[in-house]
Coordinates of C-alpha atoms and ligand atoms in Angstrom, one line a residue:
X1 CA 93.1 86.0 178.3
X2 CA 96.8 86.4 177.1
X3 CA 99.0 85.1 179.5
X4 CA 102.6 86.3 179.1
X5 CA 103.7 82.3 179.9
X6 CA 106.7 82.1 177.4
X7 CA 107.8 85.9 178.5
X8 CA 107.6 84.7 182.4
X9 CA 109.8 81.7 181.3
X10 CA 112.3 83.8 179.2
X11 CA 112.9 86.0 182.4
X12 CA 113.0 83.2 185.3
X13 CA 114.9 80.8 183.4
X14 CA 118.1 81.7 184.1
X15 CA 117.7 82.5 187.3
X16 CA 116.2 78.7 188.0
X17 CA 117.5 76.1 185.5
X18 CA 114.6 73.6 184.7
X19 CA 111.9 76.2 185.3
X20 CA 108.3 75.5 183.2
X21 CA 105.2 77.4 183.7
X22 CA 101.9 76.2 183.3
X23 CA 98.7 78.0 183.3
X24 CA 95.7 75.7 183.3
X25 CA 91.7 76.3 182.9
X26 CA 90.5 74.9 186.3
X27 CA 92.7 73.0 189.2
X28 CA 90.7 72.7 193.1
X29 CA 94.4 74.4 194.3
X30 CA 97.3 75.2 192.6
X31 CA 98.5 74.7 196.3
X32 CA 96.9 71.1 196.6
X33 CA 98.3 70.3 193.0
X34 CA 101.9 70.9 193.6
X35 CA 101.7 69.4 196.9
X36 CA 100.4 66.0 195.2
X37 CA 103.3 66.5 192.7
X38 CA 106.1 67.1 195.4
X39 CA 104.5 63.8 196.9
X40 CA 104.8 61.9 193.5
X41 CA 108.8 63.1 193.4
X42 CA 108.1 65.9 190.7
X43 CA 110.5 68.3 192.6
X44 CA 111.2 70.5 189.5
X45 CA 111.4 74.4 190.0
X46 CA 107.3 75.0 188.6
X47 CA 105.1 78.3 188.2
X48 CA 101.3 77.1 188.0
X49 CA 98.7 79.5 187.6
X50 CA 94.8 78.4 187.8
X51 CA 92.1 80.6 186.1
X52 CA 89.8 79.2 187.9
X53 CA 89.9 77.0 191.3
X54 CA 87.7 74.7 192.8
X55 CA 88.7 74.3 196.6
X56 CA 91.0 77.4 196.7
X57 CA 92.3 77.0 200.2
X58 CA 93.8 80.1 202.9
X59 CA 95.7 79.7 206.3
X60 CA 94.3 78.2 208.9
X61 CA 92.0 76.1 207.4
X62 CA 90.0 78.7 205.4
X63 CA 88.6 78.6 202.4
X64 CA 89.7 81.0 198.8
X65 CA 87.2 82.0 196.9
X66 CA 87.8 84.1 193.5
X67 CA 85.4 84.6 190.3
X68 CA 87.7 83.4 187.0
X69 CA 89.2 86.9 186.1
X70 CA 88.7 88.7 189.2
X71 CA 92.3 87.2 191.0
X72 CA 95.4 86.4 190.4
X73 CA 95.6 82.6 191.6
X74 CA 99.5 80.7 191.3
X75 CA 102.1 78.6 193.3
X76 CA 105.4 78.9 192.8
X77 CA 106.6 75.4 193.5
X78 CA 110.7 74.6 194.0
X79 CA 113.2 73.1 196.1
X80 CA 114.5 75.3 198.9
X81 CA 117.4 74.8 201.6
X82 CA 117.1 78.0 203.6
X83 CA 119.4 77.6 207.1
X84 CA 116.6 78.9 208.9
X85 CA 113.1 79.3 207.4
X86 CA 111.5 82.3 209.8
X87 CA 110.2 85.0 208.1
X88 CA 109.8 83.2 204.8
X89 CA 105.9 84.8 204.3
X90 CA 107.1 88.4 204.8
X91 CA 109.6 87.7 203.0
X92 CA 107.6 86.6 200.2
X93 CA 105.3 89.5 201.3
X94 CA 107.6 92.4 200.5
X95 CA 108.7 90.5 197.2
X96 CA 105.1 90.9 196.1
X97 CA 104.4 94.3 197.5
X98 CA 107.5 96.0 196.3
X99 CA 106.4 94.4 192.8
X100 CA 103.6 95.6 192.4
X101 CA 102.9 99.1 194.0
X102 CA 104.3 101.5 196.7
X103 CA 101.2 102.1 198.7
X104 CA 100.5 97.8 199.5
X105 CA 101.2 97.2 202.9
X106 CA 102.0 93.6 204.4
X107 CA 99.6 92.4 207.5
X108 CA 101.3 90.1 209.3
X109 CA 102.6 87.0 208.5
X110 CA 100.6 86.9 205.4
X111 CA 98.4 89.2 203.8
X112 CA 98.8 91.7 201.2
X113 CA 96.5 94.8 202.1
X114 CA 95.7 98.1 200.9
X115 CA 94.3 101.0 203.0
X116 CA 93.7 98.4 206.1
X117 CA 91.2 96.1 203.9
X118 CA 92.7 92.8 202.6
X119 CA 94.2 92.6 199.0
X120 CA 95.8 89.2 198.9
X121 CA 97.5 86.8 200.9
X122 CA 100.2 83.9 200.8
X123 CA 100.0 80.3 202.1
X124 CA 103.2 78.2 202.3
X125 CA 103.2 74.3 202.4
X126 CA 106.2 72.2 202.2
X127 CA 106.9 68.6 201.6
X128 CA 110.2 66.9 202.2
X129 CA 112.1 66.2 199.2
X130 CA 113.9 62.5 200.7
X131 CA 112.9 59.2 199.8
X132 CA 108.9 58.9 198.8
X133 CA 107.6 57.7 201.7
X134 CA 108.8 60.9 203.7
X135 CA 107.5 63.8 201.1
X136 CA 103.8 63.2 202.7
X137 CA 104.8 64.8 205.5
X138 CA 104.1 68.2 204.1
X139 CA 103.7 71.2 206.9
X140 CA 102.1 74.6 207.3
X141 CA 105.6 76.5 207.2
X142 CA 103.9 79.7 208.6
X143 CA 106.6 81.7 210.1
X144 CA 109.2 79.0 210.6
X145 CA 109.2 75.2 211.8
X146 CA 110.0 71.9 210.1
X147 CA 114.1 70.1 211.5
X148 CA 115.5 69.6 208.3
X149 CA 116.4 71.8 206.0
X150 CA 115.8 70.9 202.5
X151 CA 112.3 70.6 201.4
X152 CA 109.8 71.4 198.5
X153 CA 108.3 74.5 198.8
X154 CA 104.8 75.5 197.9
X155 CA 104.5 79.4 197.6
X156 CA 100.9 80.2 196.5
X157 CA 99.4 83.9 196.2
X158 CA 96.2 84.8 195.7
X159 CA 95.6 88.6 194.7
X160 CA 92.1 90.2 194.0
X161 CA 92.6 92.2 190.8
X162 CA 89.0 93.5 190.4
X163 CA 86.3 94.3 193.3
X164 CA 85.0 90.6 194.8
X165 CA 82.1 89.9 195.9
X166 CA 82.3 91.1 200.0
X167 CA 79.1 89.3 201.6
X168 CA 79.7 88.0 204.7
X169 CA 83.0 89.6 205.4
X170 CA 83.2 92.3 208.3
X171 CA 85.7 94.6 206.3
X172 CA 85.1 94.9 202.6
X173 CA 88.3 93.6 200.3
X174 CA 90.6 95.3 198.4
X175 CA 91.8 94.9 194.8
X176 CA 95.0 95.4 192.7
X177 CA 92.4 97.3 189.9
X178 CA 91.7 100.6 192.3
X179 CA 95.7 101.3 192.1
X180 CA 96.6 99.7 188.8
X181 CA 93.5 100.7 186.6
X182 CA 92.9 97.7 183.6
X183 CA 95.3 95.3 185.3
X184 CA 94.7 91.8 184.3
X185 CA 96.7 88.7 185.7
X186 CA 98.9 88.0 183.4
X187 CA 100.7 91.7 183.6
X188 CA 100.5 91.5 187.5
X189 CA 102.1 88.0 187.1
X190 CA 104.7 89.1 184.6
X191 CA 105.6 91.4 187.4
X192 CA 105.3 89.4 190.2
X193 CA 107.8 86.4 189.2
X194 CA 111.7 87.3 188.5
X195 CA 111.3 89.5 192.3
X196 CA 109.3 86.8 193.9
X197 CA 112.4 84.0 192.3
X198 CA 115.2 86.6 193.5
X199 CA 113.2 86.9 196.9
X200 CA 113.4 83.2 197.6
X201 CA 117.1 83.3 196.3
X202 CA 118.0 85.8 199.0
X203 CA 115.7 84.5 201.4
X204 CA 118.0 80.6 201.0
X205 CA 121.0 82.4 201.1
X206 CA 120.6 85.1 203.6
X207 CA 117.5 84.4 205.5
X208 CA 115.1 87.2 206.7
X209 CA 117.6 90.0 207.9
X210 CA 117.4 91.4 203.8
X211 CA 113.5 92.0 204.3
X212 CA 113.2 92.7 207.8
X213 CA 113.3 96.8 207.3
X214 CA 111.7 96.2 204.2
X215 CA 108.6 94.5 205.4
X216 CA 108.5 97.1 208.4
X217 CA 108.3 100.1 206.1
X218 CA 105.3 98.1 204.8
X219 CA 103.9 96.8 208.0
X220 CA 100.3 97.3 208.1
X221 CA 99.8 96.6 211.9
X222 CA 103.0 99.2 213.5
X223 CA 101.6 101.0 216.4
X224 CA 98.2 99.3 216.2
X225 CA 96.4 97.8 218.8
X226 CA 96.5 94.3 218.5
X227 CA 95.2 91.0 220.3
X228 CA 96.6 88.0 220.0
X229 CA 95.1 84.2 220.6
X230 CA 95.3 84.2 223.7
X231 CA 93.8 87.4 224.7
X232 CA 96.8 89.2 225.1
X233 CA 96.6 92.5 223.7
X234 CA 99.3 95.3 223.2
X235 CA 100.9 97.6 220.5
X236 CA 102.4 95.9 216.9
X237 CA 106.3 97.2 217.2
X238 CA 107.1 95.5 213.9
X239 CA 108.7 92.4 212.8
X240 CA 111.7 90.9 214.3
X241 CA 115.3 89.6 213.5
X242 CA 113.4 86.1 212.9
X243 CA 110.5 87.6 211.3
X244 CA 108.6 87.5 214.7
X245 CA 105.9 90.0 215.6
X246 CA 106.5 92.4 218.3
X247 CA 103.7 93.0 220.4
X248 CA 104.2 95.9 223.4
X249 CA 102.4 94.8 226.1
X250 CA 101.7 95.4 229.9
X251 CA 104.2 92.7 230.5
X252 CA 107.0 93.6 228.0
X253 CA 107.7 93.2 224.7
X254 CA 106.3 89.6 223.0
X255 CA 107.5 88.2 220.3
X256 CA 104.9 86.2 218.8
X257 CA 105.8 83.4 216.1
X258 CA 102.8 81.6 214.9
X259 CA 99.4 82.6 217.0
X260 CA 96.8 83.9 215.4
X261 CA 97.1 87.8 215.7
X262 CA 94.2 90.1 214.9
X263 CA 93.8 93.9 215.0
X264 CA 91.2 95.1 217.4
X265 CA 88.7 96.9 216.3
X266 CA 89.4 101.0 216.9
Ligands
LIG301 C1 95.2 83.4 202.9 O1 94.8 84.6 202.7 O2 94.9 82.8 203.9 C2 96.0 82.8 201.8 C3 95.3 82.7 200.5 C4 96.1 82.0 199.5 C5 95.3 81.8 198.2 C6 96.2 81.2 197.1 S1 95.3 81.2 195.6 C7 96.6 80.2 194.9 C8 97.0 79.2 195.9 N1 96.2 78.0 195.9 C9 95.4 77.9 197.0 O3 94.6 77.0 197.1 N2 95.7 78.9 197.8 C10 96.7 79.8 197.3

């Protein structure tokens, strides 16, 4: 496989002085690997790709899994200083979607979908960037958290490209290959990258209210019936100012940060 590293480098260099890109044969996570980095003080603006991981992990404890060829499989590793970091998946989201093709829609906070079956999603991890002995106190960003605002940020994707393998899942995945016919990573990634470096540019600078109607025009869950952790169910209305998920319900309107949200069944 050709990857268009030096092309990706051309393109993103400017925008991020100090930039490299690395793709490697085999890594447990690209996620896990530039966390260990940001802990070692290696705070350099970093695109790292993986053909093939090991421990490939998702939110909430989950696990990856992608055959070497069938995904797309990177973090995008740099120091960010946002004033407030809600909304930085959607964010991050939109970036990708708009990328790559009109008809992906965003499942909130973190998943890239496609014709309500799951095409991709994005896990965030950040480290502090101060003195060595803070930077292992990395967090799960999700939607927002974390006092102070400069910290090393962990943005990794992972994007099915051709059809995976679907046992054991209750709703079969989707793939970047049924709307872009022949796509292989390294094109998806050379698309992917300068957006997804302006989108984290805008997202330090201006927070979420650039993406907010951007992600809604993409969001996978308005009007759906949704439940939430706690058993609370109503209608998705969309994300909020903060990148918050509206929820309708009985009681009002809920604006739910970080539970766990998933659609019920129809
Ligand atoms: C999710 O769907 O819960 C998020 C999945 C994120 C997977 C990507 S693959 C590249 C990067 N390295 C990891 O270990 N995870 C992310």
């Amino acid at each position: 496989m050709n990857w268009p590293a030096e092309a990706i480098w051309e393109a993103v260099s400017p925008l991020l002085p100090g930039f490299t890109v690395e793709v490697l044969p085999e890594l447990d996570s690209t996620n896990s690997e530039l966390m260990r980095r940001a802990r070692a003080a290696q705070l350099e603006p970093v695109l790292l790709v993986a053909q093939r991981q090991t421990a490939g992990r998702g939110r909430l404890g989950r696990q990856w899994h992608s055959a070497p060829g069938d995904a797309l499989m990177f973090s995008f590793g740099l120091p960010l200083a946002p004033a407030d970091w809600s909304g930085l998946s959607l964010a991050v989201g939109v970036a990708v979607a708009e990328a790559l093709h009109p008809a992906i829609c965003l499942k909130w906070p973190n998943d890239l979908w496609l014709g309500g079956r799951k095409m991709g999603g994005i896990l965030i991890e950040t480290a502090l960037t101060g003195a060595p002995a803070d930077a292992g106190g990395a967090l799960d960003l999700r939607l927002g958290g974390g006092g102070d605002k400069r910290r090393f940020c962990v943005i990794g994707i992972g994007l099915n490209l051709a059809q995976p393998a679907s046992a054991g899942l209750s709703t079969p995945p989707a793939w970047l290959g049924e709307l872009w016919p022949g796509v292989d990573a390294g094109r998806a990634l050379q698309k992917v990258a300068v957006p997804l470096v302006q989108a984290l540019q805008a997202f330090e600078r201006d927070g979420f209210a650039p993406f907010r109607a951007r992600f809604n025009a993409r969001d996978a869950l308005a009007g759906r019936p949704v439940k939430l952790s706690d058993g609370t169910e109503g209608l998705a209305r969309g994300a909020g100012e903060t990148g918050a998920l509206l929820v309708h319900t009985a009681a009002g309107v809920t604006a739910v940060t970080s539970a766990e949200v998933s659609v019920r069944p129809a």
